[in-house]
CSV table of C-alpha atoms in Angstrom, one decimal:
chain,number,residue,atom,x,y,z
A,748,MET,CA,0.0,-0.1,0.0
A,749,ASN,CA,1.6,3.2,-1.1
A,750,VAL,CA,-0.3,6.3,0.2
A,751,SER,CA,0.7,9.9,1.0
A,752,ARG,CA,0.5,11.4,4.4
A,753,ARG,CA,-2.7,13.0,3.4
A,754,GLY,CA,-3.9,10.0,1.8
A,755,PHE,CA,-3.2,7.9,4.9
A,756,VAL,CA,-5.2,10.4,7.2
A,757,SER,CA,-8.1,10.2,4.5
A,758,LEU,CA,-7.9,6.5,4.7
A,759,LEU,CA,-8.2,6.5,8.4
A,760,ALA,CA,-11.2,8.9,8.3
A,761,ALA,CA,-12.9,6.8,5.5
A,762,ALA,CA,-12.3,3.8,7.8
A,763,GLY,CA,-14.2,5.5,10.7
A,764,VAL,CA,-11.2,6.5,12.7
A,765,THR,CA,-11.8,9.4,14.9
A,766,PRO,CA,-9.0,11.8,16.1
A,767,PRO,CA,-7.4,11.4,19.5
A,768,ASP,CA,-8.8,13.3,22.2
A,769,SER,CA,-12.2,13.6,20.8
A,770,ALA,CA,-15.2,12.1,22.5
A,771,GLY,CA,-14.6,8.8,20.6
A,772,GLY,CA,-10.8,8.6,21.0
A,773,ARG,CA,-9.1,7.1,17.8
A,774,THR,CA,-10.9,3.8,17.4
A,775,LEU,CA,-11.9,1.5,14.4
A,776,SER,CA,-15.1,-0.2,13.9
A,777,LYS,CA,-15.0,-3.9,14.2
A,778,SER,CA,-16.0,-4.5,10.5
A,779,THR,CA,-13.2,-2.2,9.4
A,780,PHE,CA,-10.8,-3.8,11.8
A,781,ASP,CA,-11.7,-7.3,10.6
A,782,SER,CA,-11.0,-6.3,7.0
A,783,LEU,CA,-7.3,-5.4,7.8
A,784,PRO,CA,-4.5,-8.1,7.6
A,785,SER,CA,-3.1,-9.3,10.9
A,786,ALA,CA,0.3,-9.0,12.1
A,787,GLY,CA,-0.2,-11.5,15.1
A,788,SER,CA,-2.1,-12.0,18.3
A,789,PHE,CA,0.0,-11.9,21.7
A,790,ASP,CA,-0.4,-12.0,25.3
A,791,VAL,CA,1.2,-8.7,25.9
A,792,VAL,CA,1.6,-5.8,23.5
A,793,VAL,CA,4.1,-3.1,24.5
A,794,VAL,CA,3.9,0.2,22.5
A,795,GLY,CA,6.9,2.3,22.9
A,796,GLY,CA,10.6,0.8,22.8
A,797,SER,CA,12.4,3.2,25.2
A,798,CYS,CA,14.1,1.4,28.0
A,799,THR,CA,10.6,1.7,29.8
A,800,GLY,CA,9.1,-0.3,27.1
A,801,VAL,CA,12.0,-2.8,26.6
A,802,PHE,CA,12.2,-3.6,30.3
A,803,ALA,CA,8.4,-4.1,30.4
A,804,ALA,CA,8.7,-6.6,27.5
A,805,LEU,CA,11.6,-8.4,29.0
A,806,ARG,CA,9.8,-8.9,32.4
A,807,ALA,CA,6.6,-10.2,30.6
A,808,ALA,CA,8.5,-12.3,28.2
A,809,GLU,CA,10.7,-14.1,30.9
A,810,THR,CA,7.4,-15.7,32.2
A,811,GLY,CA,6.9,-17.3,28.8
A,812,LEU,CA,4.2,-14.9,27.5
A,813,ARG,CA,4.3,-14.0,23.9
A,814,VAL,CA,4.9,-10.3,23.6
A,815,ALA,CA,4.9,-7.7,20.7
A,816,LEU,CA,7.3,-4.8,21.2
A,817,ILE,CA,6.2,-1.9,19.0
A,818,GLU,CA,8.7,1.0,18.4
A,819,MET,CA,8.2,4.0,15.9
A,820,SER,CA,12.0,4.5,15.3
A,821,GLY,CA,14.6,2.1,14.0
A,822,GLY,CA,16.1,1.2,17.4
A,823,PHE,CA,15.3,0.7,21.1
A,824,GLY,CA,16.3,2.9,23.9
A,825,GLY,CA,14.2,6.1,23.4
A,826,THR,CA,15.7,9.3,24.9
A,827,ALA,CA,19.0,7.5,25.8
A,828,THR,CA,19.8,6.2,22.3
A,829,GLN,CA,17.6,8.1,19.8
A,830,GLY,CA,17.9,11.2,21.9
A,831,LEU,CA,21.6,10.6,22.5
A,832,VAL,CA,21.2,11.4,26.2
A,833,PRO,CA,24.1,9.5,28.0
A,834,VAL,CA,23.2,9.9,31.8
A,835,TRP,CA,21.5,7.7,34.0
A,836,HIS,CA,20.9,9.1,37.5
A,837,SER,CA,22.1,7.5,40.7
A,838,LEU,CA,21.0,4.1,41.9
A,839,TYR,CA,21.7,5.1,45.5
A,840,SER,CA,20.1,7.1,48.1
A,841,SER,CA,20.8,10.9,48.0
A,842,ASP,CA,23.5,10.6,50.6
A,843,GLY,CA,25.2,7.7,48.6
A,844,LYS,CA,24.9,5.2,51.6
A,845,GLN,CA,22.3,2.8,50.3
A,846,LYS,CA,21.8,1.2,47.0
A,847,ILE,CA,18.0,1.6,46.3
A,848,ILE,CA,17.8,0.6,42.5
A,849,GLY,CA,18.5,-2.7,41.2
A,850,GLY,CA,16.8,-4.9,38.6
A,851,LEU,CA,17.4,-4.4,34.8
A,852,THR,CA,18.7,-1.0,35.2
A,853,ASP,CA,21.4,-2.2,37.4
A,854,GLU,CA,22.2,-5.2,35.3
A,855,VAL,CA,22.5,-3.0,32.1
A,856,VAL,CA,24.8,-0.5,34.0
A,857,GLU,CA,27.0,-3.6,35.3
A,858,GLU,CA,27.2,-5.0,31.6
A,859,LEU,CA,28.1,-1.8,29.9
A,860,VAL,CA,30.8,-1.1,32.6
A,861,ARG,CA,32.3,-4.5,31.9
A,862,ARG,CA,32.4,-3.8,28.2
A,863,GLY,CA,34.1,-0.4,28.8
A,864,GLU,CA,31.0,1.4,27.5
A,865,ALA,CA,29.8,3.1,30.9
A,866,ARG,CA,31.5,4.9,33.8
A,867,LYS,CA,29.9,5.3,37.2
A,868,VAL,CA,30.1,8.5,39.2
A,869,GLU,CA,30.4,8.6,42.9
A,870,PRO,CA,27.0,7.3,44.4
A,871,GLY,CA,26.0,10.5,46.2
A,872,ASN,CA,26.3,12.7,43.1
A,873,PRO,CA,22.9,14.6,42.8
A,874,GLY,CA,22.8,14.8,39.1
A,875,VAL,CA,24.7,11.9,37.6
A,876,GLY,CA,25.0,8.1,38.4
A,877,THR,CA,26.3,6.5,35.3
A,878,ILE,CA,27.7,8.0,32.0
A,879,LEU,CA,26.7,5.7,29.2
A,880,ASN,CA,27.9,5.1,25.6
A,881,VAL,CA,24.5,5.3,24.1
A,882,ALA,CA,25.6,3.2,21.0
A,883,GLY,CA,26.6,0.4,23.3
A,884,LEU,CA,23.4,0.6,25.2
A,885,GLN,CA,21.4,0.3,22.0
A,886,LEU,CA,23.3,-2.8,21.0
A,887,LEU,CA,22.8,-4.4,24.5
A,888,LEU,CA,19.1,-3.7,24.3
A,889,ASP,CA,18.9,-5.6,20.9
A,890,GLU,CA,20.8,-8.4,22.4
A,891,ARG,CA,18.4,-8.7,25.4
A,892,VAL,CA,15.4,-8.6,23.1
A,893,ARG,CA,16.6,-11.1,20.7
A,894,ALA,CA,17.7,-13.5,23.5
A,895,LEU,CA,14.0,-13.9,24.4
A,896,ARG,CA,12.3,-15.8,21.6
A,897,THR,CA,8.8,-15.0,22.7
A,898,ILE,CA,9.4,-11.2,22.0
A,899,THR,CA,8.4,-10.1,18.5
A,900,PRO,CA,10.1,-6.8,17.9
A,901,MET,CA,8.4,-4.4,15.5
A,902,LEU,CA,10.6,-1.5,14.5
A,903,HIS,CA,9.7,1.5,12.2
A,904,THR,CA,6.2,0.9,13.3
A,905,ARG,CA,3.5,3.2,14.6
A,906,VAL,CA,0.2,2.7,16.3
A,907,ALA,CA,-2.6,4.4,14.3
A,908,ALA,CA,-5.8,3.4,16.2
A,909,THR,CA,-7.1,1.1,18.7
A,910,VAL,CA,-10.0,-1.2,19.1
A,911,GLY,CA,-11.5,-1.2,22.6
A,912,GLY,CA,-13.5,0.9,25.3
A,913,ASP,CA,-14.6,0.7,28.7
A,914,GLY,CA,-11.1,0.1,30.2
A,915,ARG,CA,-10.1,-2.5,27.7
A,916,ILE,CA,-8.1,-2.6,24.6
A,917,GLU,CA,-8.6,-5.5,22.4
A,918,ALA,CA,-6.2,-4.6,19.5
A,919,VAL,CA,-4.2,-1.8,17.8
A,920,VAL,CA,-3.9,-0.9,14.3
A,921,ILE,CA,-0.2,-0.4,13.2
A,922,ALA,CA,1.2,1.3,10.2
A,923,ASP,CA,4.4,-0.2,8.9
A,924,LYS,CA,6.1,-0.7,5.5
A,925,SER,CA,3.5,-3.2,4.5
A,926,GLY,CA,0.5,-0.6,5.2
A,927,LEU,CA,-2.1,-0.9,7.9
A,928,ARG,CA,-2.3,-4.2,10.0
A,929,THR,CA,-3.7,-5.3,13.3
A,930,VAL,CA,-2.0,-6.5,16.5
A,931,ARG,CA,-4.5,-8.3,19.0
A,932,GLY,CA,-3.5,-8.7,22.7
A,933,SER,CA,-4.7,-9.8,26.0
A,934,PHE,CA,-2.9,-6.9,27.7
A,935,PHE,CA,-1.4,-3.5,26.6
A,936,ILE,CA,1.4,-1.5,28.0
A,937,ASP,CA,1.4,2.2,26.9
A,938,ALA,CA,5.1,3.1,27.2
A,939,THR,CA,4.7,5.8,24.5
A,940,GLY,CA,5.4,8.6,27.0
A,941,ASP,CA,2.5,10.5,25.7
A,942,ALA,CA,-0.3,8.2,26.7
A,943,ASP,CA,-1.1,7.5,23.1
A,944,LEU,CA,-3.1,4.3,23.7
A,945,CYS,CA,-5.1,5.8,26.5
A,946,ARG,CA,-5.7,9.0,24.4
A,947,PHE,CA,-6.8,6.9,21.4
A,948,THR,CA,-9.2,4.7,23.3
A,949,PRO,CA,-12.6,5.7,24.7
A,950,GLY,CA,-13.1,5.5,28.4
A,951,PHE,CA,-9.7,6.5,29.6
A,952,LYS,CA,-9.1,9.9,30.9
A,953,VAL,CA,-6.0,11.9,30.3
A,954,TRP,CA,-4.9,15.4,31.4
A,955,ARG,CA,-2.4,18.1,30.4
A,956,LEU,CA,-0.9,21.1,32.0
A,957,PRO,CA,-1.2,24.3,30.1
A,958,LYS,CA,1.5,24.4,27.5
A,959,GLU,CA,3.3,27.3,29.2
A,960,LYS,CA,3.4,25.1,32.3
A,961,MET,CA,4.9,22.1,30.6
A,962,GLN,CA,8.6,21.3,30.9
A,963,ALA,CA,10.8,22.4,28.1
A,964,HIS,CA,12.2,20.0,25.4
A,965,THR,CA,15.7,19.6,24.1
A,966,VAL,CA,17.4,18.2,21.0
A,967,CYS,CA,20.8,17.0,21.8
A,968,ALA,CA,24.0,16.8,19.8
A,969,ILE,CA,27.5,15.4,19.7
A,970,LEU,CA,30.3,18.0,19.0
A,971,SER,CA,33.9,17.8,18.3
A,972,GLY,CA,36.5,20.4,19.1
A,973,VAL,CA,35.1,21.6,22.3
A,974,ASP,CA,38.1,20.4,24.3
A,975,ARG,CA,40.4,22.2,21.8
A,976,VAL,CA,38.6,25.6,22.2
A,977,LYS,CA,38.7,25.2,26.0
A,978,ALA,CA,42.4,24.7,25.8
A,979,LYS,CA,43.0,27.8,24.0
A,980,TYR,CA,40.2,30.0,25.7
A,981,PRO,CA,40.0,29.3,29.4
A,982,GLY,CA,36.8,31.5,29.6
A,983,PHE,CA,35.0,29.3,27.1
A,984,SER,CA,32.1,27.0,28.0
A,985,CYS,CA,29.1,25.8,26.1
A,986,ALA,CA,26.9,27.6,28.7
A,987,GLU,CA,28.6,30.8,28.2
A,988,ILE,CA,27.4,30.9,24.5
A,989,LEU,CA,23.7,31.1,25.7
A,990,LYS,CA,24.3,34.6,26.7
A,991,ALA,CA,22.7,37.4,24.6
A,992,LYS,CA,26.1,39.1,23.9
A,993,TYR,CA,27.2,36.2,21.6
A,994,GLY,CA,24.2,36.6,19.3
A,995,ALA,CA,22.9,33.1,19.1
A,996,GLY,CA,19.5,34.3,19.3
A,997,VAL,CA,18.2,32.0,22.3
A,998,ASP,CA,16.3,33.2,25.2
A,999,HIS,CA,17.1,30.5,27.8
A,1000,ARG,CA,20.3,30.3,29.9
A,1001,PHE,CA,20.4,26.6,31.0
A,1002,GLY,CA,22.0,23.5,29.4
A,1003,TRP,CA,24.6,20.9,30.2
A,1004,ASP,CA,27.3,18.7,28.5
A,1005,MET,CA,29.2,15.6,29.1
A,1006,PRO,CA,32.1,13.7,27.6
A,1007,VAL,CA,31.1,10.9,25.4
A,1008,ILE,CA,32.3,7.5,26.8
A,1009,GLY,CA,34.7,5.7,24.5
A,1010,SER,CA,35.2,8.8,22.0
A,1011,ALA,CA,37.9,11.0,23.2
A,1012,GLY,CA,37.4,14.6,21.9
A,1013,LEU,CA,33.7,14.3,21.6
A,1014,THR,CA,31.2,16.3,23.7
A,1015,PHE,CA,27.6,15.6,24.3
A,1016,HIS,CA,25.6,18.9,24.0
A,1017,ALA,CA,22.2,19.6,25.6
A,1018,TYR,CA,21.7,23.4,25.2
A,1019,SER,CA,18.7,23.8,23.0
A,1020,ARG,CA,15.3,24.4,24.5
A,1021,ALA,CA,11.7,24.6,23.2
A,1022,LEU,CA,9.1,26.2,25.4
A,1023,ALA,CA,5.3,26.1,25.6
A,1024,LEU,CA,4.9,23.3,23.1
A,1025,ASP,CA,3.0,19.9,23.7
A,1026,PRO,CA,4.8,16.8,22.0
A,1027,SER,CA,1.4,15.1,21.7
A,1028,CYS,CA,0.3,17.7,19.3
A,1029,PRO,CA,1.8,16.8,16.0
A,1030,GLU,CA,2.3,20.5,14.9
A,1031,ASP,CA,4.1,21.2,18.3
A,1032,LEU,CA,6.2,18.1,17.9
A,1033,THR,CA,7.5,19.3,14.4
A,1034,ARG,CA,8.2,22.8,15.9
A,1035,ILE,CA,10.1,21.2,18.8
A,1036,GLU,CA,12.4,19.2,16.4
A,1037,MET,CA,13.0,22.0,14.0
A,1038,GLU,CA,13.5,24.8,16.4
A,1039,CYS,CA,15.9,23.0,18.7
A,1040,ARG,CA,18.0,21.8,15.7
A,1041,SER,CA,18.1,25.4,14.6
A,1042,GLN,CA,19.3,26.4,18.0
A,1043,VAL,CA,22.2,23.8,17.9
A,1044,ARG,CA,23.3,25.3,14.6
A,1045,ARG,CA,23.2,28.8,15.9
A,1046,LEU,CA,25.0,28.1,19.2
A,1047,VAL,CA,27.8,26.3,17.3
A,1048,ASP,CA,28.2,29.1,14.9
A,1049,ALA,CA,28.2,31.6,17.8
A,1050,ALA,CA,30.9,29.9,19.5
A,1051,ASN,CA,33.2,29.6,16.5
A,1052,ARG,CA,32.7,33.3,15.9
A,1053,ALA,CA,33.5,34.4,19.4
A,1054,PHE,CA,36.3,31.9,20.0
A,1055,PRO,CA,37.9,31.5,16.6
A,1056,MET,CA,40.3,28.6,16.0
A,1057,PRO,CA,42.6,27.4,13.0
A,1058,GLN,CA,40.8,26.0,10.1
A,1059,GLY,CA,39.4,22.5,10.9
A,1060,GLU,CA,40.1,22.9,14.8
A,1061,GLY,CA,36.9,24.7,15.8
A,1062,ILE,CA,33.7,23.2,17.0
A,1063,SER,CA,31.7,20.9,14.6
A,1064,ILE,CA,28.5,19.1,14.8
A,1065,VAL,CA,29.2,15.4,14.5
A,1066,SER,CA,25.8,14.1,15.2
A,1067,ILE,CA,22.3,15.4,16.1
A,1068,ALA,CA,19.7,13.4,17.8
A,1069,ALA,CA,17.2,11.5,15.7
A,1070,HIS,CA,14.4,12.4,18.3
A,1071,ALA,CA,14.1,15.3,20.6
A,1072,GLY,CA,14.4,14.9,24.4
A,1073,LEU,CA,10.6,15.2,25.4
A,1074,ARG,CA,10.2,16.0,29.0
A,1075,GLU,CA,6.4,16.2,29.4
A,1076,SER,CA,3.2,16.1,27.4
A,1077,CYS,CA,0.1,14.0,28.4
A,1078,HIS,CA,-0.6,12.3,31.7
A,1079,ILE,CA,-3.1,9.5,32.5
A,1080,GLU,CA,-5.8,9.9,35.1
A,1081,GLY,CA,-4.6,7.2,37.3
A,1082,LEU,CA,-5.8,5.6,40.5
A,1083,TYR,CA,-3.6,7.8,42.4
A,1084,ARG,CA,-2.1,11.2,41.6
A,1085,LEU,CA,1.5,11.2,43.0
A,1086,LYS,CA,1.9,14.6,44.9
A,1087,THR,CA,4.9,16.7,45.0
A,1088,GLU,CA,4.9,16.5,48.8
A,1089,ASP,CA,5.0,12.7,48.5
A,1090,ILE,CA,8.2,13.0,46.5
A,1091,LEU,CA,9.9,15.7,48.7
A,1092,HIS,CA,9.0,14.2,52.0
A,1093,GLY,CA,9.7,10.7,50.9
A,1094,ARG,CA,6.4,9.1,51.5
A,1095,ARG,CA,6.3,5.3,51.7
A,1096,PHE,CA,3.6,3.5,49.8
A,1097,PRO,CA,2.4,-0.3,50.3
A,1098,ASP,CA,2.3,-0.6,46.5
A,1099,ALA,CA,5.6,1.1,45.7
A,1100,ILE,CA,7.3,-0.1,42.4
A,1101,ALA,CA,10.1,2.3,42.1
A,1102,LYS,CA,12.4,4.3,44.2
A,1103,GLY,CA,14.4,7.4,43.3
A,1104,SER,CA,16.8,10.0,44.7
A,1105,TYR,CA,17.0,12.3,41.7
A,1106,ARG,CA,16.1,15.9,42.6
A,1107,VAL,CA,13.1,17.7,41.6
A,1108,ASP,CA,14.3,19.3,38.3
A,1109,ILE,CA,12.1,21.7,36.5
A,1110,HIS,CA,13.1,23.1,33.1
A,1111,GLU,CA,11.0,26.3,32.9
A,1112,GLY,CA,11.3,29.8,31.2
A,1113,ALA,CA,14.9,30.8,30.6
A,1114,GLY,CA,16.3,28.9,33.6
A,1115,ASN,CA,15.9,25.9,35.9
A,1116,VAL,CA,14.8,24.9,39.4
A,1117,PHE,CA,16.3,22.2,41.5
A,1118,ARG,CA,14.7,21.0,44.8
A,1119,TYR,CA,16.5,18.4,46.9
A,1120,LEU,CA,15.4,16.0,49.5
A,1121,ASP,CA,17.5,17.6,52.3
A,1122,GLY,CA,15.6,20.9,51.8
A,1123,ARG,CA,18.1,22.8,49.5
A,1124,GLU,CA,16.9,24.8,46.5
A,1125,GLN,CA,18.9,26.1,43.6
A,1126,ARG,CA,17.0,28.6,41.3
A,1127,MET,CA,17.9,30.6,38.2
A,1128,GLU,CA,16.9,34.2,38.6
A,1129,LYS,CA,17.5,37.2,36.2
A,1130,GLY,CA,20.2,39.6,37.9
A,1131,LEU,CA,20.8,43.3,37.4
A,1132,ASP,CA,22.9,42.6,34.2
A,1133,GLY,CA,19.9,41.1,32.4
A,1134,GLU,CA,21.4,37.6,32.7
A,1135,MET,CA,20.3,34.5,34.6
A,1136,HIS,CA,22.2,33.5,37.8
A,1137,TRP,CA,21.9,30.8,40.3
A,1138,VAL,CA,20.4,31.6,43.7
A,1139,GLU,CA,20.8,29.3,46.5
A,1140,GLY,CA,18.0,28.9,49.1
A,1141,ARG,CA,15.8,26.4,50.8
A,1142,TRP,CA,12.4,25.2,50.3
A,1143,ARG,CA,12.3,23.8,54.0
A,1144,GLU,CA,14.6,24.0,57.0
A,1145,PRO,CA,17.2,21.4,57.7
A,1146,SER,CA,15.9,18.3,59.4
A,1147,ALA,CA,17.4,15.2,60.7
A,1148,ASP,CA,14.4,13.3,59.4
A,1149,ALA,CA,15.0,14.4,55.8
A,1150,PRO,CA,14.4,11.4,53.5
A,1151,THR,CA,17.1,10.1,51.3
A,1152,TRP,CA,14.7,8.6,48.6
A,1153,TYR,CA,11.2,8.6,47.5
A,1154,GLU,CA,8.7,6.0,46.0
A,1155,ILE,CA,6.5,5.6,43.1
A,1156,PRO,CA,3.2,3.7,43.7
A,1157,PHE,CA,1.8,1.1,41.2
A,1158,ARG,CA,-1.6,3.0,41.3
A,1159,SER,CA,0.1,6.0,39.4
A,1160,ILE,CA,0.5,4.0,36.4
A,1161,VAL,CA,-2.8,2.3,36.4
A,1162,PRO,CA,-5.4,4.3,34.4
A,1163,LYS,CA,-8.8,4.7,36.2
A,1164,GLY,CA,-11.1,1.9,35.1
A,1165,SER,CA,-8.4,-0.1,33.3
A,1166,VAL,CA,-8.9,-3.9,32.8
A,1167,ASN,CA,-5.8,-4.6,30.7
A,1168,VAL,CA,-3.8,-1.4,30.2
A,1169,LEU,CA,-0.9,0.2,32.0
A,1170,ALA,CA,1.0,3.4,31.4
A,1171,PRO,CA,4.4,3.4,32.9
A,1172,GLY,CA,7.0,6.2,32.3
A,1173,ARG,CA,6.4,9.8,31.5
A,1174,ALA,CA,2.7,9.4,31.3
A,1175,LEU,CA,2.2,8.5,34.9
A,1176,ASP,CA,-0.2,10.5,37.1
A,1177,CYS,CA,1.8,13.0,39.0
A,1178,GLU,CA,1.7,16.6,40.0
A,1179,ARG,CA,3.8,19.0,38.2
A,1180,ASP,CA,6.7,19.8,40.5
A,1181,GLY,CA,7.0,16.1,41.7
A,1182,TYR,CA,7.0,15.0,38.2
A,1183,GLY,CA,10.2,16.9,37.7
A,1184,ALA,CA,11.8,14.1,39.8
A,1185,CYS,CA,9.8,11.0,38.6
A,1186,ARG,CA,10.3,11.6,34.8
A,1187,VAL,CA,14.1,10.7,34.6
A,1188,MET,CA,15.1,7.4,32.9
A,1189,VAL,CA,16.2,5.4,36.0
A,1190,ASN,CA,12.6,5.9,37.4
A,1191,CYS,CA,10.8,5.1,34.2
A,1192,ASN,CA,12.9,2.0,33.8
A,1193,GLN,CA,11.6,0.6,37.1
A,1194,MET,CA,8.0,1.7,36.2
A,1195,GLY,CA,8.5,-0.3,32.9
A,1196,GLU,CA,9.8,-3.5,34.8
A,1197,ALA,CA,6.8,-3.3,37.1
A,1198,ALA,CA,4.3,-3.0,34.3
A,1199,GLY,CA,5.8,-6.0,32.7
A,1200,ARG,CA,5.4,-8.0,35.8
A,1201,ALA,CA,2.0,-6.8,36.5
A,1202,ALA,CA,0.9,-7.7,32.9
A,1203,ALA,CA,2.2,-11.3,33.4
A,1204,LEU,CA,0.3,-11.7,36.7
A,1205,SER,CA,-2.9,-10.2,35.1
A,1206,VAL,CA,-2.8,-12.4,32.0
A,1207,SER,CA,-1.9,-15.7,33.9
A,1208,ARG,CA,-4.6,-15.2,36.6
A,1209,GLY,CA,-7.2,-13.7,34.0
A,1210,VAL,CA,-7.9,-10.8,36.3
A,1211,PRO,CA,-8.1,-7.2,35.7
A,1212,VAL,CA,-4.9,-5.3,36.5
A,1213,SER,CA,-6.5,-3.3,39.3
A,1214,GLU,CA,-6.6,-6.5,41.2
A,1215,VAL,CA,-2.9,-7.1,41.0
A,1216,LEU,CA,-1.2,-5.9,44.2
A,1217,GLY,CA,1.9,-3.7,43.9
A,1218,LYS,CA,3.6,-5.5,46.7
A,1219,GLU,CA,3.5,-8.6,44.4
A,1220,ILE,CA,5.4,-6.8,41.6
């Protein structure tokens, strides 16, 4: 089937598919569904191949269940691999004294370290736990998926519609190189990060912050020559180029960089920023990608103008992410909305499925806000010079009882009314500021593992997922 994008949209409309977020979701009539060729029937269907989705698929498949793993890009790993982001945050408590995260995240870190493709940072570091070679991670994920023969990977595949309602999904319609096909399942894991399956299916409720309150998004890049420029100009930094005086034409003043493991002379660069855009809106998603790539170009050009080097020794763009690093879009309405105070005060839950120590990290406006479990706060504010500066403060007074980790409950990834659907990862139900801590990859990884285990229990027992207890997972 060879159709244009407009033709594809028309085809869906003719088939009776309604757009997402309308009263009817984006569903197909049974007669239309039955007319499409089948790509298979599975016990568990995982949509989204980030580590959240891969870890869900692995945990479900290791019980012997047949699992479909659907990913829109050409590789697994999501923001880490397709987005080039090389950092997983600490697996330890915030004081570095207790290891709180194990499972597949720990296994993957240890294997990459053994291969020389990852480097651990001191356990108590508030921002970085492990620096990864993201190519090594992508290859390792391939190995893990291929090692379990009950997983059917489907790359370059998008979900276009669902069949279901009233808390249950029966099947999805996929668009791949053969056209439109159907995938049936007993259980579905929405690891899209944008709650796509829940948005497409009548009966599930989702919510969004106003766009101006959503966290900013970033397209990352790999640069060469940064170390040479630093050696010649001690005052140079990638962050310095954000300032107005260098003429890059950006309004924000926060970003970060990191060496590339296994590639001397290369630097990971995360200094672009797209604000007030919702990645679950296709027009906004396009703007995010193109605006951020333009910013990468402008920042590199500004650096080379301000800090000139001999021909061939300046800063060059070696690679740019295939997909933007998306921080926030659509959330499910779950059985429990995780509160900011739950995170900052380290509330314990009987159905906890994940632990984290990463700080509350809010990318907003021109700057950033960090809030730590020990009560410290760092905030960027505009100074008299018109530039942003870090201001130290506290969101609460020092306390001997300050927590060193927080927990994420199972109920926050269970959509209200769900029979056979879970939504681990960025789409969890969580208040805005607390979400700034929960959204990072090591936390989403754990949610994915838990979703895979819960799916296996639900399918094997023949019970709704709401009857699976978090403590069993």
